[in-house]
Coordinates of C-alpha atoms in Angstrom, one line a residue:
Chain A
M1 CA 133.4 33.2 129.9
K2 CA 137.1 32.9 130.5
L3 CA 138.9 35.9 131.9
K4 CA 142.3 35.8 130.0
A5 CA 142.9 35.0 126.4
S6 CA 145.2 32.1 125.6
E7 CA 146.7 34.1 122.7
P8 CA 147.3 37.8 123.4
F9 CA 146.2 40.4 120.9
K10 CA 149.4 41.9 119.5
F11 CA 149.0 45.4 118.1
R12 CA 150.9 46.2 115.0
T13 CA 151.2 49.4 113.1
R14 CA 151.0 50.2 109.4
L15 CA 153.5 52.6 107.8
T16 CA 153.7 53.5 104.2
L17 CA 156.2 54.8 101.8
V18 CA 155.0 56.4 98.6
Q19 CA 156.5 55.5 95.2
A20 CA 155.8 57.4 92.0
T21 CA 155.0 55.2 89.0
G22 CA 155.7 57.9 86.4
R23 CA 152.3 57.3 84.9
K24 CA 149.7 60.1 84.8
A25 CA 146.2 60.7 83.4
G26 CA 144.8 63.9 82.0
N27 CA 141.3 62.8 81.1
I28 CA 138.7 60.2 82.1
M29 CA 139.9 57.6 79.4
E30 CA 143.5 57.8 80.7
L31 CA 142.3 57.5 84.3
L32 CA 140.3 54.4 83.4
E33 CA 143.3 52.9 81.5
G34 CA 145.6 53.7 84.4
I35 CA 143.2 52.1 87.0
R36 CA 142.8 49.0 84.8
E37 CA 146.5 48.5 84.7
S38 CA 147.1 49.3 88.4
D39 CA 148.2 46.6 90.8
D40 CA 147.0 46.3 94.4
S41 CA 149.6 48.6 95.8
I42 CA 148.4 51.4 93.6
I43 CA 144.7 50.9 94.3
Y44 CA 145.6 50.7 98.0
H45 CA 147.4 54.0 97.8
H46 CA 144.6 56.0 96.2
T47 CA 141.9 54.5 98.4
H48 CA 143.2 53.4 101.8
R49 CA 146.2 55.6 102.3
F50 CA 144.1 58.6 101.2
L51 CA 141.6 57.8 103.8
K52 CA 144.2 57.6 106.5
Q53 CA 146.1 60.7 105.4
F54 CA 143.0 62.8 106.0
H55 CA 141.8 61.0 109.0
F56 CA 141.4 64.1 111.1
L57 CA 138.8 65.6 108.7
V58 CA 135.1 65.2 109.0
P59 CA 133.6 64.8 106.5
E60 CA 136.6 63.1 104.9
P61 CA 137.3 63.3 101.2
A62 CA 136.3 59.9 99.8
N63 CA 139.2 58.8 97.6
D64 CA 141.9 60.2 95.4
F65 CA 140.1 59.4 92.1
A66 CA 136.9 61.1 93.2
Y67 CA 138.8 64.1 94.5
W68 CA 140.6 64.6 91.2
V69 CA 137.6 64.1 89.0
N70 CA 135.5 66.4 91.2
N71 CA 137.9 69.2 92.1
I72 CA 140.5 69.2 89.2
L73 CA 138.6 67.8 86.2
Q74 CA 135.4 69.3 87.6
E75 CA 133.1 66.5 86.4
E76 CA 130.9 66.7 89.5
K77 CA 128.4 64.0 88.7
L78 CA 131.1 61.4 88.0
G79 CA 133.0 62.7 91.0
E80 CA 130.0 62.0 93.1
E81 CA 129.6 58.5 91.8
L82 CA 133.3 57.7 92.4
A83 CA 133.0 59.2 95.9
S84 CA 130.1 56.9 96.7
V85 CA 132.3 53.7 96.4
E86 CA 132.5 52.7 100.1
I87 CA 136.1 51.5 100.3
V88 CA 135.8 49.7 103.6
R89 CA 132.8 47.5 102.5
F90 CA 135.0 45.6 100.0
N91 CA 137.0 42.5 100.8
S92 CA 139.7 42.9 98.3
L93 CA 141.6 45.6 96.5
E94 CA 140.7 43.9 93.2
A95 CA 137.0 44.3 93.9
I96 CA 137.5 48.0 94.7
K97 CA 139.4 48.4 91.4
R98 CA 136.5 46.7 89.5
A99 CA 134.0 49.1 91.2
F100 CA 135.9 52.1 89.9
V101 CA 136.5 50.6 86.4
E102 CA 132.7 49.9 86.1
I103 CA 131.7 53.4 87.0
L104 CA 134.2 54.9 84.6
E105 CA 133.2 52.6 81.8
R106 CA 129.5 53.3 82.3
H107 CA 130.3 57.0 82.3
L108 CA 132.2 56.8 79.0
K109 CA 129.4 54.9 77.3
Q110 CA 126.8 57.5 78.4
V111 CA 128.5 60.8 77.6
S112 CA 128.2 62.3 74.2
E113 CA 130.1 65.6 74.6
P114 CA 133.8 65.8 74.0
M115 CA 136.0 64.6 76.8
R116 CA 137.3 67.2 79.2
A117 CA 141.0 67.3 79.8
V118 CA 143.2 69.1 82.4
S119 CA 146.0 71.4 81.6
S120 CA 149.7 70.4 82.0
G121 CA 150.6 70.1 85.7
K122 CA 147.1 69.1 86.9
E123 CA 147.2 65.5 85.8
F124 CA 146.4 62.6 88.1
H125 CA 149.6 60.9 89.1
F126 CA 149.4 57.2 89.8
L127 CA 151.3 56.4 93.0
R128 CA 152.0 53.2 94.9
S129 CA 152.1 52.6 98.6
I130 CA 154.9 50.3 99.9
R131 CA 153.3 48.9 103.1
F132 CA 155.1 48.1 106.3
S133 CA 153.5 46.1 109.0
I134 CA 155.5 46.7 112.2
P135 CA 155.0 45.1 115.7
T136 CA 154.4 47.5 118.5
S137 CA 155.1 46.9 122.2
H138 CA 151.3 46.8 123.0
Q139 CA 149.7 43.5 123.9
A140 CA 146.4 42.6 125.6
R141 CA 145.1 39.4 127.2
D142 CA 141.7 40.7 128.4
Y143 CA 139.1 43.4 127.9
A144 CA 140.6 45.9 130.3
E145 CA 144.1 45.5 128.9
F146 CA 142.7 45.9 125.4
I147 CA 141.1 49.2 126.3
E148 CA 144.3 50.4 127.9
C149 CA 146.2 49.5 124.7
L150 CA 143.6 51.2 122.5
R151 CA 144.1 54.4 124.4
N152 CA 147.8 54.4 123.5
V153 CA 148.2 53.0 120.1
S154 CA 148.6 55.2 117.0
V155 CA 145.8 55.9 114.5
S156 CA 147.8 53.9 112.0
T157 CA 147.4 50.9 114.3
L158 CA 143.7 51.5 114.6
Y159 CA 143.3 51.8 110.9
L160 CA 145.3 48.7 110.2
H161 CA 143.3 46.5 112.5
V162 CA 139.8 47.9 111.9
F163 CA 139.6 48.6 108.2
E164 CA 142.6 47.2 106.4
A165 CA 142.2 43.9 108.1
R166 CA 139.1 43.3 106.1
L167 CA 141.2 42.9 103.0
R168 CA 142.9 39.7 104.2
P169 CA 141.7 36.4 105.6
P170 CA 139.3 36.0 107.2
Y171 CA 137.9 38.4 104.6
G172 CA 135.5 41.2 105.7
V173 CA 136.3 40.8 109.4
D174 CA 138.3 43.2 111.4
D175 CA 141.1 42.0 113.6
F176 CA 139.5 43.1 116.9
S177 CA 136.2 41.3 116.3
N178 CA 138.1 38.2 115.2
W179 CA 140.1 38.1 118.4
F180 CA 137.2 38.7 120.7
L181 CA 135.3 36.0 118.9
K182 CA 138.1 33.4 118.9
Q183 CA 139.3 34.1 122.4
F184 CA 136.1 34.9 124.3
N185 CA 133.4 33.7 121.8
D186 CA 132.0 37.2 122.0
A187 CA 129.9 37.9 118.8
E188 CA 128.4 41.1 120.2
I189 CA 131.7 43.0 119.8
Q190 CA 131.9 42.0 116.2
K191 CA 128.4 43.2 115.5
A192 CA 129.1 46.6 117.1
I193 CA 132.5 47.1 115.4
S194 CA 131.4 46.0 112.0
R195 CA 128.8 48.7 112.0
L196 CA 131.4 51.5 112.4
D197 CA 131.8 53.7 109.4
P198 CA 135.1 55.5 108.9
Y199 CA 133.3 58.3 106.9
S200 CA 131.4 59.3 110.0
Y201 CA 134.2 59.5 112.5
T202 CA 137.8 60.8 112.6
L203 CA 140.1 57.9 113.6
E204 CA 140.4 59.6 117.0
G205 CA 136.6 59.6 117.2
L206 CA 136.6 55.9 116.2
R207 CA 139.1 55.1 119.0
R208 CA 136.8 56.7 121.5
R209 CA 133.8 54.8 120.1
I210 CA 135.5 51.4 120.3
I211 CA 136.6 52.1 123.8
R212 CA 133.0 53.0 124.7
I213 CA 131.8 49.7 123.1
L214 CA 134.2 47.7 125.1
E215 CA 133.5 49.5 128.3
Q216 CA 129.8 48.9 127.8
R217 CA 130.5 45.3 127.1
I218 CA 132.4 44.9 130.4
Q219 CA 129.5 46.5 132.2
E220 CA 127.0 44.2 130.6
M221 CA 129.1 41.1 131.5
K222 CA 129.3 42.3 135.1
N223 CA 125.5 42.8 135.2
A224 CA 124.8 39.4 133.6
Chain B
M1 CA 166.8 65.4 120.9
L2 CA 164.1 62.9 119.8
E3 CA 162.3 63.5 123.1
E4 CA 162.0 67.2 122.3
Y5 CA 159.9 66.2 119.2
R6 CA 157.7 63.8 121.1
K7 CA 155.4 66.5 122.5
I8 CA 155.1 68.2 119.1
A9 CA 155.0 65.3 116.6
G10 CA 153.1 63.0 118.9
S11 CA 154.3 60.2 121.0
N12 CA 153.3 57.5 118.5
A13 CA 155.3 59.2 115.7
I14 CA 158.5 59.0 117.8
D15 CA 157.7 55.4 118.9
E16 CA 157.2 54.4 115.2
I17 CA 160.6 55.9 114.3
Q18 CA 162.2 54.0 117.1
L19 CA 160.6 50.7 116.0
I20 CA 161.9 51.1 112.5
A21 CA 165.4 52.2 113.7
D22 CA 165.6 49.1 115.8
R23 CA 165.8 47.1 112.6
L24 CA 168.6 49.3 111.3
K25 CA 170.8 49.5 114.4
G26 CA 174.5 49.7 113.7
K27 CA 174.0 50.5 110.0
T28 CA 176.4 53.0 108.5
V29 CA 174.7 55.8 106.6
L30 CA 176.5 58.5 104.5
H31 CA 174.9 61.7 103.4
V32 CA 176.7 63.7 100.8
N33 CA 175.8 67.2 99.6
S34 CA 177.6 70.4 98.7
T35 CA 177.1 72.8 101.6
A36 CA 177.1 72.6 105.4
V37 CA 175.3 75.9 106.0
G38 CA 172.5 77.7 104.4
G39 CA 169.8 76.1 102.2
G40 CA 167.1 73.6 103.1
V41 CA 169.3 70.5 102.7
A42 CA 171.9 71.6 105.2
E43 CA 169.3 72.7 107.7
I44 CA 167.6 69.3 107.6
L45 CA 170.8 67.3 107.8
N46 CA 172.1 69.4 110.8
R47 CA 169.1 68.1 112.7
M48 CA 168.7 64.7 111.2
I49 CA 172.3 63.4 111.7
P50 CA 172.2 63.7 115.5
M51 CA 168.7 62.1 115.5
M52 CA 170.0 59.1 113.5
T53 CA 172.9 58.7 115.9
E54 CA 170.5 58.8 118.9
L55 CA 168.5 56.0 117.1
G56 CA 171.5 53.7 117.0
L57 CA 172.6 54.2 113.4
K58 CA 176.0 55.4 112.4
P59 CA 175.5 58.4 110.2
K60 CA 178.2 60.6 108.6
W61 CA 177.9 63.7 106.5
E62 CA 180.4 64.5 103.8
L63 CA 180.7 67.6 101.6
I64 CA 181.7 67.7 98.0
K65 CA 184.7 70.0 97.5
G66 CA 185.1 72.0 94.3
G67 CA 186.4 75.2 92.9
D68 CA 184.4 78.2 91.6
D69 CA 184.4 76.6 88.1
F70 CA 182.7 73.5 89.5
Y71 CA 180.0 75.5 91.3
A72 CA 179.4 77.6 88.1
V73 CA 178.8 74.3 86.2
T74 CA 176.5 72.8 88.9
K75 CA 174.6 76.1 89.1
K76 CA 174.0 75.7 85.4
F77 CA 172.9 72.1 86.0
H78 CA 170.5 73.3 88.7
N79 CA 168.9 75.9 86.4
A80 CA 168.7 73.4 83.5
L81 CA 166.9 70.8 85.8
H82 CA 164.5 73.6 86.6
G83 CA 163.7 73.8 82.9
H84 CA 165.9 76.8 81.8
E85 CA 168.1 75.9 78.8
Q86 CA 171.8 76.5 79.6
D87 CA 174.8 76.9 77.5
L88 CA 177.0 74.1 78.6
T89 CA 180.3 73.3 76.9
P90 CA 182.2 70.0 76.8
K91 CA 184.7 71.7 79.1
D92 CA 181.9 72.3 81.7
Y93 CA 181.1 68.6 81.7
Q94 CA 184.8 67.8 82.0
V95 CA 185.1 70.1 85.0
Y96 CA 182.3 68.2 86.7
K97 CA 183.8 64.8 86.0
D98 CA 187.3 65.9 87.1
T99 CA 186.0 67.4 90.3
L100 CA 184.0 64.3 91.2
K101 CA 187.0 62.1 90.4
M102 CA 189.1 64.1 92.8
N103 CA 186.4 63.8 95.5
M104 CA 186.2 60.1 95.0
E105 CA 189.8 59.7 95.7
G106 CA 189.5 61.5 99.1
M107 CA 186.3 60.1 100.3
S108 CA 185.5 56.7 101.8
L109 CA 182.2 55.4 100.3
D110 CA 182.1 52.1 102.2
Y111 CA 178.7 52.6 103.9
D112 CA 175.6 50.4 104.1
M113 CA 173.4 53.3 102.9
L114 CA 174.4 56.3 100.9
F115 CA 172.1 59.3 100.4
I116 CA 173.5 61.5 97.6
H117 CA 171.8 64.9 97.6
D118 CA 171.2 66.8 94.3
P119 CA 173.4 66.9 91.2
Q120 CA 176.7 68.0 92.7
P121 CA 177.8 64.6 94.1
A122 CA 175.7 62.4 91.7
A123 CA 178.8 61.0 89.9
L124 CA 180.2 59.5 93.1
I125 CA 178.3 56.4 92.1
E126 CA 181.1 55.7 89.6
K127 CA 183.1 54.5 92.6
R128 CA 180.5 52.0 93.7
N129 CA 182.2 48.7 94.1
S130 CA 179.6 46.5 95.7
S131 CA 175.9 45.8 95.1
K132 CA 175.6 45.3 98.9
N133 CA 175.7 49.0 99.5
K134 CA 172.5 50.8 98.8
W135 CA 172.8 54.1 96.9
I136 CA 170.0 56.6 96.8
W137 CA 169.9 59.8 94.8
R138 CA 167.9 62.4 96.7
C139 CA 166.7 65.1 94.3
H140 CA 165.5 68.3 96.0
I141 CA 164.9 70.1 92.7
D142 CA 161.8 70.5 90.7
I143 CA 162.6 68.3 87.7
S144 CA 159.2 68.2 86.1
H145 CA 160.5 69.8 82.9
P146 CA 164.2 69.4 82.9
A147 CA 166.4 70.6 80.0
E148 CA 167.1 67.4 78.1
E149 CA 170.8 67.7 77.6
V150 CA 171.7 68.1 81.2
W151 CA 169.1 65.5 82.4
D152 CA 170.5 63.0 79.9
F153 CA 174.0 63.6 81.2
L154 CA 172.9 63.2 84.9
K155 CA 170.6 60.3 84.2
Q156 CA 173.6 58.1 83.3
Y157 CA 174.6 58.4 87.0
V158 CA 171.1 58.5 88.5
L159 CA 170.2 55.2 86.9
K160 CA 173.1 53.4 88.6
H161 CA 171.5 54.2 92.0
D162 CA 169.1 51.8 93.7
A163 CA 166.4 54.4 94.0
M164 CA 165.7 58.1 93.5
I165 CA 163.8 60.3 95.9
I166 CA 161.7 63.2 94.6
S167 CA 159.6 65.7 96.5
A168 CA 156.4 65.8 94.5
P169 CA 154.5 63.4 92.1
N170 CA 154.9 65.8 89.1
F171 CA 158.7 65.6 89.4
S172 CA 158.6 61.9 88.5
Q173 CA 160.3 60.5 85.4
K174 CA 159.9 57.5 83.2
I175 CA 162.9 55.7 84.4
P176 CA 163.5 52.0 85.5
I177 CA 164.6 52.6 89.1
P178 CA 162.1 53.1 92.0
Q179 CA 161.1 56.7 92.5
M180 CA 160.2 57.3 96.2
L181 CA 158.2 60.3 97.1
V182 CA 159.5 62.2 100.1
P183 CA 158.3 65.7 100.5
P184 CA 160.5 68.2 102.3
S185 CA 159.7 69.1 105.8
I186 CA 159.8 71.9 108.4
D187 CA 161.5 71.9 111.7
P188 CA 159.0 72.7 114.4
L189 CA 161.7 73.6 116.9
S190 CA 163.5 76.2 114.7
D191 CA 163.1 79.9 115.3
K192 CA 160.9 80.2 112.3
N193 CA 158.4 77.6 113.6
K194 CA 158.7 77.2 117.4
E195 CA 155.8 78.1 119.7
L196 CA 155.8 81.7 120.8
S197 CA 153.7 83.1 123.7
D198 CA 151.1 85.8 123.0
E199 CA 153.4 88.1 125.1
E200 CA 156.4 87.4 122.8
V201 CA 154.3 87.9 119.7
K202 CA 153.0 91.2 121.0
K203 CA 156.4 92.5 121.9
I204 CA 157.8 91.6 118.4
M205 CA 154.8 93.2 116.7
A206 CA 155.3 96.4 118.8
R207 CA 159.0 96.4 118.0
L208 CA 158.3 96.1 114.3
Q209 CA 155.6 98.8 114.6
I210 CA 152.9 96.7 113.0
P211 CA 149.5 97.7 114.4
T212 CA 147.2 94.8 115.4
D213 CA 143.9 96.6 115.9
K214 CA 142.5 95.2 112.7
P215 CA 142.8 91.6 111.3
L216 CA 146.0 91.2 109.4
I217 CA 146.0 89.5 106.0
T218 CA 149.7 88.7 105.4
Q219 CA 152.0 87.4 102.6
V220 CA 155.6 86.7 103.5
S221 CA 157.6 86.3 100.3
R222 CA 160.4 87.8 98.3
F223 CA 159.3 90.8 96.1
D224 CA 159.4 88.6 93.1
R225 CA 156.9 88.6 90.2
L226 CA 156.4 84.8 90.6
K227 CA 155.1 85.4 94.2
D228 CA 152.6 87.9 92.7
P229 CA 152.6 90.7 95.3
V230 CA 151.0 93.0 92.8
G231 CA 148.1 90.5 92.4
V232 CA 147.8 90.4 96.2
L233 CA 147.5 94.1 96.4
E234 CA 144.9 94.2 93.6
A235 CA 142.9 91.5 95.4
F236 CA 143.0 93.4 98.7
K237 CA 141.9 96.6 97.1
K238 CA 138.9 94.9 95.7
I239 CA 137.7 93.9 99.1
Q240 CA 138.7 97.0 101.1
H241 CA 135.2 98.5 100.7
Y242 CA 133.6 95.5 102.5
V243 CA 136.2 94.4 104.9
T244 CA 137.9 95.9 108.0
A245 CA 141.4 94.5 107.7
R246 CA 145.1 95.4 107.0
L247 CA 147.2 93.9 104.3
L248 CA 150.8 93.2 105.3
L249 CA 153.4 92.3 102.6
V250 CA 156.7 91.2 104.1
G251 CA 159.8 90.5 102.0
G252 CA 163.5 90.8 101.9
P253 CA 165.4 94.1 101.3
A254 CA 166.0 93.4 97.5
D255 CA 169.2 95.6 97.6
D256 CA 171.2 93.3 95.3
D257 CA 168.3 92.2 93.2
P258 CA 167.4 94.7 90.4
E259 CA 164.2 92.9 89.5
G260 CA 163.1 92.6 93.1
A261 CA 163.8 96.3 93.6
A262 CA 161.6 97.1 90.6
V263 CA 158.7 94.9 92.0
L264 CA 159.1 96.5 95.5
A265 CA 159.0 100.0 93.9
E266 CA 155.8 99.1 92.0
V267 CA 154.2 97.6 95.1
R268 CA 155.1 100.7 97.1
Q269 CA 153.6 103.0 94.5
M270 CA 150.3 101.0 94.4
A271 CA 150.1 101.1 98.2
D272 CA 150.9 104.8 98.4
G273 CA 148.3 106.7 100.5
N274 CA 146.5 103.6 101.5
P275 CA 146.8 103.4 105.4
D276 CA 145.7 99.8 105.6
I277 CA 148.5 98.4 103.4
I278 CA 151.8 97.9 105.1
I279 CA 155.0 96.9 103.3
L280 CA 157.9 95.7 105.3
C281 CA 161.4 94.7 104.3
L282 CA 163.2 92.5 106.8
P283 CA 166.7 91.1 106.7
P284 CA 167.0 87.3 105.8
T285 CA 167.9 86.4 109.4
S286 CA 164.5 87.6 110.7
N287 CA 163.2 84.1 111.5
I288 CA 161.6 84.8 114.8
E289 CA 160.0 88.0 113.5
I290 CA 158.4 86.1 110.6
N291 CA 157.2 83.5 113.1
A292 CA 155.6 86.3 115.2
I293 CA 154.0 88.0 112.2
Q294 CA 152.5 84.8 111.0
R295 CA 151.1 84.1 114.5
A296 CA 149.6 87.6 114.7
S297 CA 147.9 87.3 111.3
S298 CA 144.3 86.3 110.7
V299 CA 144.8 85.0 107.2
I300 CA 148.0 84.1 105.4
L301 CA 148.5 84.3 101.6
Q302 CA 151.0 82.6 99.3
K303 CA 149.6 83.7 96.0
S304 CA 152.5 82.3 93.9
L305 CA 152.2 81.9 90.2
K306 CA 155.1 79.3 90.1
E307 CA 156.6 77.4 93.0
G308 CA 159.0 74.6 93.7
F309 CA 157.5 72.9 96.7
G310 CA 156.4 76.1 98.5
L311 CA 157.2 75.0 102.0
T312 CA 156.3 78.4 103.4
V313 CA 152.7 77.2 103.1
S314 CA 153.4 74.4 105.7
E315 CA 155.1 77.0 107.9
A316 CA 151.9 79.1 108.0
L317 CA 149.6 76.1 108.4
W318 CA 151.7 74.8 111.3
K319 CA 150.7 78.0 113.1
G320 CA 147.1 77.0 112.7
K321 CA 146.4 79.8 110.2
P322 CA 144.0 79.7 107.3
V323 CA 146.1 79.9 104.2
I324 CA 145.0 81.1 100.7
A325 CA 147.6 79.9 98.2
G326 CA 148.2 79.6 94.4
A327 CA 147.5 76.0 93.2
V328 CA 151.0 75.6 91.8
G329 CA 154.1 73.4 92.4
G330 CA 153.9 71.4 95.7
I331 CA 151.2 73.7 97.2
P332 CA 148.3 71.3 96.4
L333 CA 150.1 68.6 98.3
Q334 CA 150.0 70.8 101.4
I335 CA 146.4 72.2 101.0
T336 CA 143.3 70.2 100.1
H337 CA 141.0 72.9 98.9
K338 CA 138.3 73.9 101.3
Y339 CA 139.5 71.2 103.8
S340 CA 142.9 72.4 105.0
G341 CA 143.2 75.7 103.2
I342 CA 142.1 77.5 100.0
L343 CA 143.7 77.1 96.6
V344 CA 143.3 79.9 94.1
R345 CA 144.1 80.6 90.5
S346 CA 143.1 84.2 90.1
I347 CA 143.1 87.7 91.7
D348 CA 139.3 87.5 91.9
G349 CA 139.4 84.1 93.5
T350 CA 141.9 85.5 96.0
A351 CA 139.7 88.5 96.8
Y352 CA 136.6 86.3 97.2
W353 CA 138.3 84.0 99.7
M354 CA 140.1 86.8 101.6
K355 CA 136.7 88.4 102.2
R356 CA 135.0 85.1 103.2
L357 CA 137.7 84.1 105.6
V358 CA 137.8 87.4 107.4
H359 CA 134.0 87.4 107.6
E360 CA 133.7 83.7 108.7
P361 CA 136.3 83.3 111.4
E362 CA 134.8 80.0 112.6
Y363 CA 135.3 78.4 109.1
A364 CA 138.8 80.0 108.9
R365 CA 139.7 78.6 112.3
R366 CA 138.6 75.1 111.1
L367 CA 140.7 75.3 108.0
G368 CA 143.7 76.4 110.1
E369 CA 143.2 73.5 112.5
N370 CA 142.9 71.0 109.8
G371 CA 146.0 72.5 108.1
R372 CA 148.0 72.2 111.3
E373 CA 147.1 68.5 111.6
H374 CA 147.9 67.9 108.0
V375 CA 151.4 69.4 108.6
R376 CA 151.8 67.4 111.8
E377 CA 151.2 64.2 109.9
N378 CA 153.0 64.9 106.7
F379 CA 155.4 67.8 106.7
L380 CA 157.4 67.7 110.0
L381 CA 161.1 66.8 110.1
T382 CA 160.2 63.6 112.0
R383 CA 158.1 62.3 109.1
H384 CA 161.1 63.1 106.8
L385 CA 163.4 61.0 109.0
R386 CA 160.9 58.2 109.2
D387 CA 160.6 58.1 105.4
Y388 CA 164.4 57.9 105.0
L389 CA 164.5 55.0 107.5
L390 CA 161.7 53.2 105.6
I391 CA 163.6 53.6 102.4
C392 CA 166.6 51.9 104.0
L393 CA 164.3 49.0 105.1
Y394 CA 162.6 48.8 101.6
L395 CA 166.0 48.5 99.8
E396 CA 167.2 46.0 102.4
S397 CA 164.1 43.9 101.9
G398 CA 164.7 43.5 98.2
K399 CA 162.1 46.1 97.1
E400 CA 159.0 44.2 98.2
T401 CA 155.7 46.2 98.1
F402 CA 154.5 44.6 101.3
I403 CA 157.0 44.2 104.2
R404 CA 156.1 42.5 107.4
L405 CA 158.6 42.9 110.2

């Protein structure tokens, strides 16, 4: 195995700015209609940004839609279903949107009692994330440098490369795995990182876990 | 100055600000508001302007000048935007227009970015002479239910801006310009929020003669019905039988506020003869005292019935304290129920959670810790600055939703 990568891994960071759309929902039907008409930047906001915003919590709240249905509308069963949508397992925001739409449509077909609505001021507000991808000064050409960078980058960087990366080509693959595979033909790293679940770690915990995976990998290579 | 914030906000937060600012180096930025001292806007700008300079931008801060009649009109605007109908005459609107016209003549508006704060300077946009300059109307007011007449009047100016900034989602309007969401922030280095040693806290508590032998449950707020001090007292009385704790209500003196004085008198009467209820009136400059009181408390309440943003919640969370607060205004943005604090809607709910948090200090500690991290990420001055810089980049980029630098 070669020791230095021909192309360095350049760490970037993701920053977001929140934009209000002026649209709101007071019941399930309005929530469904709002989601149906949402573009990627709105779906991203209520799923991915939400996850990152509360990254220090374990267990983390699942997504904005589930939180509102569960805690504000108090439709616990539906809230549970919406919370079970595993955001990071999807390869596109459109697919995530479809998953929510299907759950809400199924719910509306099944229920017979009158639709619950929230009082004024408690509506769900559809928001949009304006996403910025910004280069950082961190670059790595080998395993050791990579670990060093990982210790110092922000959690936004971690989130961008591990979870959000799966939404763009090559779909379903995080940036770290992709780099180790391309540069060092190391498929073991991909296997280990793709198994990581953001719902089981804080992003700080995740940072420690990836560093441990890489340290173990260095040790294995030394022993081989 | 930025380096002072590095330890508090985190190294990465400062690095990120510097990365964004690198793209805006040399840009001229103008902030216009109506007052240099007092009030949240002036407090923030006093800190933010030097930080922008340090980052390589060229910021300037101008004040709108006007007579008493102008401020009387803009006070009415303010109340109307808050939803209280006002009696405005054609002359009032003319006073506003004339004052702004006079200001336009004396003020250079040739800047790359212009942040126009609140209604007072909104009509400056009439002097806009180039679409190259980016104009942003920054609204610090709760405009969720504005009185129509005044909002319609102001809207003619607002819509000529490139974007509007609001503090909470429920303040958004159905208008065709982008509405950016930028919540207010606290300054972690101010007297009200800076770190204090246990020794300093003890000294201040002794000076204020507040006993600390029992856990303190504290609400710091004006004696105002909307802050519900009476409800807080009732809730505390409900749990006194089961809980060893003191209730501390801290507010202003209410000398020149007849309604406040009436509420204070009522609260004092309710507390009469109850040794575990302390009512304290402090002058408005008591920032460090409030800081110490919050740090000495076990649980902090903000049982408001109505709020603008309710930034006092973030101030308490920043001290790592478990907070029980009314689910009103901007408070739900600061507290995610049962994760980073407790949201309540009733006296019974408040009593229930007070009791639980006193009896379950480990859970209370976790809420406080989560709350502090939430504030670190979302409600510090550094995040506020970062958002302003990102808005500049967003407008420069042609309002794309995905911007790769």
